[in-house]
Amino acid sequence: VQLQASGGGLVQAGGSLRLSCAASGRAFSSRTMGWFRQAPGKEREFVAAIRWSGDSTYVADSVKGRITISRDNAKNTVYLQMNSLKPEDTAVYYCAAQAPYSSSRHDYVGEYGYWGQGTLVTVSS
């Protein structure tokens, strides 16, 4: 599985961005997909995830109410809609995929075997 994240950029505080992650390879529709972010000098942290079935989504408390994750299996793409952005949201955002039909933890970096290259989001104050 190859993942290509896009949609990052520079935005003012309070603005919005939609990140996309296009997947190539097998079994996209059977994989739990996640978004993580890593700010300079900090560890990679969980942002959001969506189960392969699409019926369960998870969002980190730090972004709850501002971020929505969704997927379009017909397009092999997962999205991260980010609203009311804050300077502390500045980070490189990574999409990641789990093994097919996995029921592993959705918020743990180690449970994702495939990672995209990351897209930089910069929020100015």
Tab-separated table of N, CA and C in Angstrom:
chain	number	residue	atom	x	y	z
A	1	VAL	N	0.849	-1.188	0.000
A	1	VAL	CA	0.000	0.000	0.000
A	1	VAL	C	0.884	1.236	0.000
A	2	GLN	N	0.597	2.126	-0.914
A	2	GLN	CA	1.303	3.410	-0.953
A	2	GLN	C	0.296	4.519	-0.665
A	3	LEU	N	0.710	5.462	0.171
A	3	LEU	CA	-0.173	6.533	0.599
A	3	LEU	C	0.432	7.869	0.212
A	4	GLN	N	-0.400	8.731	-0.325
A	4	GLN	CA	0.049	10.053	-0.762
A	4	GLN	C	-0.849	11.100	-0.125
A	5	ALA	N	-0.283	11.825	0.840
A	5	ALA	CA	-1.039	12.885	1.515
A	5	ALA	C	-0.874	14.206	0.793
A	6	SER	N	-1.929	14.999	0.806
A	6	SER	CA	-1.882	16.311	0.182
A	6	SER	C	-2.866	17.240	0.868
A	7	GLY	N	-2.785	18.518	0.520
A	7	GLY	CA	-3.743	19.485	1.038
A	7	GLY	C	-3.224	20.398	2.114
A	8	GLY	N	-2.013	20.173	2.567
A	8	GLY	CA	-1.446	21.048	3.585
A	8	GLY	C	-1.120	22.417	3.018
A	9	GLY	N	-0.781	23.331	3.914
A	9	GLY	CA	-0.435	24.670	3.484
A	9	GLY	C	-0.426	25.640	4.643
A	10	LEU	N	-0.348	26.908	4.297
A	10	LEU	CA	-0.349	27.974	5.291
A	10	LEU	C	-1.748	28.565	5.397
A	11	VAL	N	-2.242	28.659	6.613
A	11	VAL	CA	-3.585	29.192	6.838
A	11	VAL	C	-3.566	30.030	8.104
A	12	GLN	N	-4.415	31.032	8.137
A	12	GLN	CA	-4.515	31.853	9.342
A	12	GLN	C	-5.344	31.143	10.398
A	13	ALA	N	-5.091	31.496	11.625
A	13	ALA	CA	-5.870	30.941	12.724
A	13	ALA	C	-7.360	31.192	12.477
A	14	GLY	N	-8.140	30.149	12.731
A	14	GLY	CA	-9.569	30.213	12.477
A	14	GLY	C	-9.971	29.701	11.115
A	15	GLY	N	-8.995	29.477	10.266
A	15	GLY	CA	-9.277	28.993	8.927
A	15	GLY	C	-9.473	27.495	8.867
A	16	SER	N	-9.640	27.006	7.651
A	16	SER	CA	-9.920	25.584	7.423
A	16	SER	C	-9.004	25.021	6.351
A	17	LEU	N	-8.779	23.728	6.456
A	17	LEU	CA	-8.057	22.976	5.428
A	17	LEU	C	-8.679	21.593	5.326
A	18	ARG	N	-8.598	21.020	4.154
A	18	ARG	CA	-8.995	19.618	3.999
A	18	ARG	C	-7.807	18.856	3.449
A	19	LEU	N	-7.346	17.908	4.225
A	19	LEU	CA	-6.268	17.036	3.794
A	19	LEU	C	-6.853	15.810	3.112
A	20	SER	N	-6.127	15.323	2.123
A	20	SER	CA	-6.526	14.101	1.431
A	20	SER	C	-5.381	13.102	1.489
A	21	CYS	N	-5.730	11.862	1.479
A	21	CYS	CA	-4.736	10.788	1.442
A	21	CYS	C	-5.212	9.763	0.427
A	22	ALA	N	-4.512	9.710	-0.684
A	22	ALA	CA	-4.856	8.766	-1.743
A	22	ALA	C	-4.038	7.497	-1.580
A	23	ALA	N	-4.708	6.375	-1.639
A	23	ALA	CA	-4.042	5.093	-1.453
A	23	ALA	C	-4.020	4.310	-2.750
A	24	SER	N	-2.906	3.670	-2.992
A	24	SER	CA	-2.804	2.742	-4.106
A	24	SER	C	-2.428	1.385	-3.540
A	25	GLY	N	-2.773	0.356	-4.261
A	25	GLY	CA	-2.497	-0.966	-3.747
A	25	GLY	C	-3.779	-1.689	-3.404
A	26	ARG	N	-3.653	-2.715	-2.610
A	26	ARG	CA	-4.777	-3.607	-2.376
A	26	ARG	C	-5.555	-3.301	-1.109
A	27	ALA	N	-6.822	-3.604	-1.189
A	27	ALA	CA	-7.671	-3.724	0.001
A	27	ALA	C	-7.845	-2.428	0.776
A	28	PHE	N	-7.921	-1.300	0.099
A	28	PHE	CA	-8.116	-0.037	0.823
A	28	PHE	C	-9.379	-0.093	1.659
A	29	SER	N	-10.454	-0.595	1.071
A	29	SER	CA	-11.749	-0.577	1.751
A	29	SER	C	-11.785	-1.480	2.977
A	30	SER	N	-10.798	-2.314	3.155
A	30	SER	CA	-10.753	-3.209	4.309
A	30	SER	C	-9.749	-2.753	5.363
A	31	ARG	N	-9.207	-1.554	5.206
A	31	ARG	CA	-8.176	-1.060	6.118
A	31	ARG	C	-8.675	0.096	6.977
A	32	THR	N	-8.384	0.028	8.251
A	32	THR	CA	-8.566	1.194	9.104
A	32	THR	C	-7.513	2.233	8.717
A	33	MET	N	-7.958	3.463	8.559
A	33	MET	CA	-7.069	4.548	8.158
A	33	MET	C	-6.970	5.569	9.283
A	34	GLY	N	-5.784	6.111	9.447
A	34	GLY	CA	-5.579	7.084	10.516
A	34	GLY	C	-4.799	8.289	10.045
A	35	TRP	N	-4.967	9.368	10.790
A	35	TRP	CA	-4.157	10.571	10.607
A	35	TRP	C	-3.407	10.832	11.910
A	36	PHE	N	-2.142	11.132	11.774
A	36	PHE	CA	-1.300	11.504	12.896
A	36	PHE	C	-0.602	12.811	12.539
A	37	ARG	N	-0.054	13.470	13.537
A	37	ARG	CA	0.704	14.683	13.262
A	37	ARG	C	1.936	14.744	14.147
A	38	GLN	N	2.916	15.467	13.664
A	38	GLN	CA	4.154	15.613	14.416
A	38	GLN	C	4.643	17.045	14.295
A	39	ALA	N	4.665	17.720	15.422
A	39	ALA	CA	5.182	19.079	15.479
A	39	ALA	C	6.680	19.024	15.751
A	40	PRO	N	7.409	20.073	15.409
A	40	PRO	CA	8.865	20.089	15.637
A	40	PRO	C	9.208	19.810	17.096
A	41	GLY	N	10.101	18.868	17.297
A	41	GLY	CA	10.548	18.552	18.640
A	41	GLY	C	9.590	17.731	19.464
A	42	LYS	N	8.500	17.287	18.853
A	42	LYS	CA	7.510	16.505	19.588
A	42	LYS	C	7.324	15.141	18.958
A	43	GLU	N	6.723	14.243	19.725
A	43	GLU	CA	6.446	12.914	19.207
A	43	GLU	C	5.227	12.950	18.283
A	44	ARG	N	5.157	11.949	17.429
A	44	ARG	CA	4.003	11.823	16.552
A	44	ARG	C	2.779	11.484	17.398
A	45	GLU	N	1.679	12.175	17.144
A	45	GLU	CA	0.491	11.952	17.942
A	45	GLU	C	-0.716	11.670	17.069
A	46	PHE	N	-1.631	10.943	17.658
A	46	PHE	CA	-2.870	10.559	16.977
A	46	PHE	C	-3.766	11.772	16.793
A	47	VAL	N	-4.406	11.841	15.632
A	47	VAL	CA	-5.384	12.893	15.357
A	47	VAL	C	-6.768	12.300	15.152
A	48	ALA	N	-6.884	11.355	14.215
A	48	ALA	CA	-8.194	10.783	13.918
A	48	ALA	C	-8.024	9.463	13.191
A	49	ALA	N	-9.062	8.645	13.250
A	49	ALA	CA	-9.035	7.365	12.551
A	49	ALA	C	-10.443	6.982	12.145
A	50	ILE	N	-10.526	6.150	11.115
A	50	ILE	CA	-11.813	5.646	10.652
A	50	ILE	C	-11.646	4.175	10.348
A	51	ARG	N	-12.546	3.363	10.904
A	51	ARG	CA	-12.453	1.930	10.710
A	51	ARG	C	-12.740	1.558	9.268
A	52	TRP	N	-12.247	0.373	8.907
A	52	TRP	CA	-12.422	-0.080	7.533
A	52	TRP	C	-13.892	-0.180	7.159
A	53	SER	N	-14.720	-0.477	8.142
A	53	SER	CA	-16.148	-0.581	7.876
A	53	SER	C	-16.789	0.789	7.663
A	54	GLY	N	-16.086	1.839	8.084
A	54	GLY	CA	-16.619	3.189	7.940
A	54	GLY	C	-17.633	3.576	8.985
A	55	ASP	N	-18.006	2.660	9.861
A	55	ASP	CA	-19.071	2.961	10.819
A	55	ASP	C	-18.545	3.473	12.152
A	56	SER	N	-17.233	3.543	12.277
A	56	SER	CA	-16.661	4.063	13.517
A	56	SER	C	-15.557	5.049	13.191
A	57	THR	N	-15.641	6.207	13.796
A	57	THR	CA	-14.589	7.206	13.666
A	57	THR	C	-14.124	7.625	15.048
A	58	TYR	N	-12.899	8.058	15.133
A	58	TYR	CA	-12.299	8.447	16.400
A	58	TYR	C	-11.521	9.737	16.164
A	59	VAL	N	-11.607	10.627	17.121
A	59	VAL	CA	-10.917	11.907	17.027
A	59	VAL	C	-10.268	12.202	18.370
A	60	ALA	N	-9.032	12.681	18.327
A	60	ALA	CA	-8.331	13.017	19.563
A	60	ALA	C	-9.056	14.142	20.301
A	61	ASP	N	-8.992	14.080	21.606
A	61	ASP	CA	-9.666	15.101	22.415
A	61	ASP	C	-9.181	16.508	22.082
A	62	SER	N	-7.923	16.622	21.726
A	62	SER	CA	-7.345	17.949	21.466
A	62	SER	C	-7.925	18.631	20.235
A	63	VAL	N	-8.551	17.865	19.369
A	63	VAL	CA	-9.109	18.429	18.134
A	63	VAL	C	-10.597	18.144	17.976
A	64	LYS	N	-11.180	17.531	18.972
A	64	LYS	CA	-12.581	17.154	18.883
A	64	LYS	C	-13.455	18.384	18.693
A	65	GLY	N	-14.409	18.265	17.786
A	65	GLY	CA	-15.286	19.375	17.484
A	65	GLY	C	-14.771	20.259	16.363
A	66	ARG	N	-13.510	20.076	16.001
A	66	ARG	CA	-12.914	20.889	14.933
A	66	ARG	C	-12.466	20.060	13.739
A	67	ILE	N	-12.326	18.771	13.940
A	67	ILE	CA	-11.777	17.906	12.891
A	67	ILE	C	-12.719	16.746	12.631
A	68	THR	N	-12.879	16.429	11.343
A	68	THR	CA	-13.722	15.312	10.919
A	68	THR	C	-12.939	14.444	9.955
A	69	ILE	N	-13.026	13.143	10.142
A	69	ILE	CA	-12.396	12.207	9.225
A	69	ILE	C	-13.475	11.483	8.437
A	70	SER	N	-13.192	11.242	7.169
A	70	SER	CA	-14.134	10.517	6.317
A	70	SER	C	-13.343	9.745	5.266
A	71	ARG	N	-14.032	8.855	4.571
A	71	ARG	CA	-13.360	8.086	3.532
A	71	ARG	C	-14.303	7.882	2.361
A	72	ASP	N	-13.703	7.742	1.192
A	72	ASP	CA	-14.439	7.414	-0.024
A	72	ASP	C	-13.750	6.188	-0.603
A	73	ASN	N	-14.320	5.032	-0.355
A	73	ASN	CA	-13.682	3.793	-0.802
A	73	ASN	C	-13.658	3.672	-2.322
A	74	ALA	N	-14.597	4.300	-2.989
A	74	ALA	CA	-14.605	4.262	-4.452
A	74	ALA	C	-13.403	5.009	-5.024
A	75	LYS	N	-12.911	5.988	-4.267
A	75	LYS	CA	-11.765	6.777	-4.712
A	75	LYS	C	-10.478	6.400	-3.986
A	76	ASN	N	-10.566	5.402	-3.117
A	76	ASN	CA	-9.390	4.995	-2.337
A	76	ASN	C	-8.753	6.192	-1.628
A	77	THR	N	-9.587	6.998	-1.027
A	77	THR	CA	-9.117	8.232	-0.415
A	77	THR	C	-9.743	8.433	0.958
A	78	VAL	N	-8.937	8.924	1.883
A	78	VAL	CA	-9.420	9.317	3.203
A	78	VAL	C	-9.150	10.815	3.359
A	79	TYR	N	-10.076	11.472	4.023
A	79	TYR	CA	-10.013	12.924	4.158
A	79	TYR	C	-9.932	13.339	5.630
A	80	LEU	N	-9.329	14.497	5.840
A	80	LEU	CA	-9.316	15.098	7.171
A	80	LEU	C	-9.729	16.560	7.008
A	81	GLN	N	-10.945	16.842	7.422
A	81	GLN	CA	-11.451	18.211	7.363
A	81	GLN	C	-11.120	18.900	8.683
A	82	MET	N	-10.374	19.994	8.587
A	82	MET	CA	-9.939	20.699	9.781
A	82	MET	C	-10.495	22.119	9.770
A	83	ASN	N	-11.236	22.455	10.778
A	83	ASN	CA	-11.838	23.770	10.899
A	83	ASN	C	-11.328	24.466	12.165
A	84	SER	N	-11.546	25.768	12.220
A	84	SER	CA	-11.156	26.568	13.393
A	84	SER	C	-9.717	26.260	13.803
A	85	LEU	N	-8.848	26.283	12.838
A	85	LEU	CA	-7.455	25.903	13.102
A	85	LEU	C	-6.779	26.872	14.057
A	86	LYS	N	-5.879	26.308	14.845
A	86	LYS	CA	-5.133	27.068	15.841
A	86	LYS	C	-3.641	26.951	15.554
A	87	PRO	N	-2.856	27.891	16.017
A	87	PRO	CA	-1.398	27.778	15.804
A	87	PRO	C	-0.826	26.468	16.325
A	88	GLU	N	-1.391	25.940	17.394
A	88	GLU	CA	-0.886	24.675	17.948
A	88	GLU	C	-1.216	23.471	17.078
A	89	ASP	N	-2.002	23.669	16.022
A	89	ASP	CA	-2.248	22.600	15.059
A	89	ASP	C	-1.134	22.500	14.029
A	90	THR	N	-0.197	23.419	14.065
A	90	THR	CA	0.921	23.394	13.134
A	90	THR	C	1.745	22.125	13.317
A	91	ALA	N	1.910	21.385	12.223
A	91	ALA	CA	2.617	20.103	12.278
A	91	ALA	C	2.672	19.513	10.873
A	92	VAL	N	3.447	18.470	10.753
A	92	VAL	CA	3.372	17.637	9.563
A	92	VAL	C	2.320	16.572	9.841
A	93	TYR	N	1.382	16.443	8.948
A	93	TYR	CA	0.283	15.491	9.104
A	93	TYR	C	0.548	14.273	8.217
A	94	TYR	N	0.427	13.109	8.842
A	94	TYR	CA	0.680	11.852	8.156
A	94	TYR	C	-0.595	11.009	8.122
A	95	CYS	N	-0.838	10.384	6.981
A	95	CYS	CA	-1.887	9.377	6.953
A	95	CYS	C	-1.224	8.006	7.042
A	96	ALA	N	-1.993	7.062	7.545
A	96	ALA	CA	-1.457	5.734	7.788
A	96	ALA	C	-2.557	4.693	7.612
A	97	ALA	N	-2.136	3.475	7.321
A	97	ALA	CA	-3.082	2.386	7.093
A	97	ALA	C	-2.706	1.170	7.926
A	98	GLN	N	-3.749	0.479	8.407
A	98	GLN	CA	-3.519	-0.772	9.120
A	98	GLN	C	-3.646	-1.954	8.163
A	99	ALA	N	-3.329	-3.117	8.651
A	99	ALA	CA	-3.514	-4.339	7.881
A	99	ALA	C	-5.013	-4.548	7.643
A	100	PRO	N	-5.379	-5.274	6.593
A	100	PRO	CA	-6.800	-5.495	6.304
A	100	PRO	C	-7.558	-6.133	7.460
A	101	TYR	N	-8.747	-5.614	7.703
A	101	TYR	CA	-9.677	-6.151	8.700
A	101	TYR	C	-9.094	-6.172	10.112
A	102	SER	N	-8.180	-5.282	10.366
A	102	SER	CA	-7.560	-5.218	11.689
A	102	SER	C	-8.519	-4.620	12.710
A	103	SER	N	-8.445	-5.139	13.915
A	103	SER	CA	-9.202	-4.557	15.025
A	103	SER	C	-8.247	-3.965	16.062
A	104	SER	N	-7.058	-3.639	15.620
A	104	SER	CA	-6.035	-3.108	16.520
A	104	SER	C	-6.416	-1.716	17.015
A	105	ARG	N	-5.706	-1.265	17.995
A	105	ARG	CA	-5.894	0.090	18.516
A	105	ARG	C	-5.779	1.093	17.367
A	106	HIS	N	-6.686	2.051	17.387
A	106	HIS	CA	-6.712	3.022	16.305
A	106	HIS	C	-5.800	4.207	16.570
A	107	ASP	N	-5.343	4.359	17.798
A	107	ASP	CA	-4.623	5.568	18.181
A	107	ASP	C	-3.139	5.325	18.467
A	108	TYR	N	-2.673	4.159	18.104
A	108	TYR	CA	-1.287	3.803	18.424
A	108	TYR	C	-0.475	3.716	17.140
A	109	VAL	N	0.618	4.484	17.088
A	109	VAL	CA	1.464	4.531	15.897
A	109	VAL	C	1.897	3.142	15.458
A	110	GLY	N	2.242	2.304	16.414
A	110	GLY	CA	2.780	0.991	16.113
A	110	GLY	C	1.808	0.035	15.448
A	111	GLU	N	0.522	0.375	15.461
A	111	GLU	CA	-0.475	-0.507	14.863
A	111	GLU	C	-0.700	-0.210	13.379
A	112	TYR	N	0.000	0.771	12.861
A	112	TYR	CA	-0.125	1.140	11.458
A	112	TYR	C	1.155	0.732	10.727
A	113	GLY	N	0.980	-0.063	9.697
A	113	GLY	CA	2.137	-0.579	8.986
A	113	GLY	C	2.526	0.205	7.746
A	114	TYR	N	1.664	1.110	7.347
A	114	TYR	CA	1.903	1.851	6.111
A	114	TYR	C	1.706	3.338	6.379
A	115	TRP	N	2.645	4.136	5.886
A	115	TRP	CA	2.627	5.564	6.156
A	115	TRP	C	2.853	6.366	4.882
A	116	GLY	N	2.177	7.493	4.787
A	116	GLY	CA	2.432	8.427	3.713
A	116	GLY	C	3.602	9.330	4.064
A	117	GLN	N	3.931	10.220	3.168
A	117	GLN	CA	5.118	11.051	3.332
A	117	GLN	C	4.870	12.283	4.192
A	118	GLY	N	3.620	12.586	4.465
A	118	GLY	CA	3.316	13.742	5.298
A	118	GLY	C	3.061	15.000	4.487
A	119	THR	N	2.216	15.843	5.029
A	119	THR	CA	1.936	17.140	4.420
A	119	THR	C	1.963	18.191	5.531
A	120	LEU	N	2.626	19.302	5.279
A	120	LEU	CA	2.847	20.310	6.301
A	120	LEU	C	1.663	21.258	6.402
A	121	VAL	N	1.179	21.424	7.610
A	121	VAL	CA	0.139	22.404	7.914
A	121	VAL	C	0.741	23.453	8.837
A	122	THR	N	0.656	24.697	8.406
A	122	THR	CA	1.166	25.800	9.211
A	122	THR	C	0.027	26.779	9.478
A	123	VAL	N	-0.233	27.025	10.737
A	123	VAL	CA	-1.312	27.932	11.129
A	123	VAL	C	-0.681	29.166	11.758
A	124	SER	N	-0.912	30.300	11.143
A	124	SER	CA	-0.335	31.541	11.657
A	124	SER	C	-1.326	32.243	12.581
A	125	SER	N	-0.781	32.921	13.563
A	125	SER	CA	-1.634	33.605	14.543
A	125	SER	C	-1.982	35.016	14.098
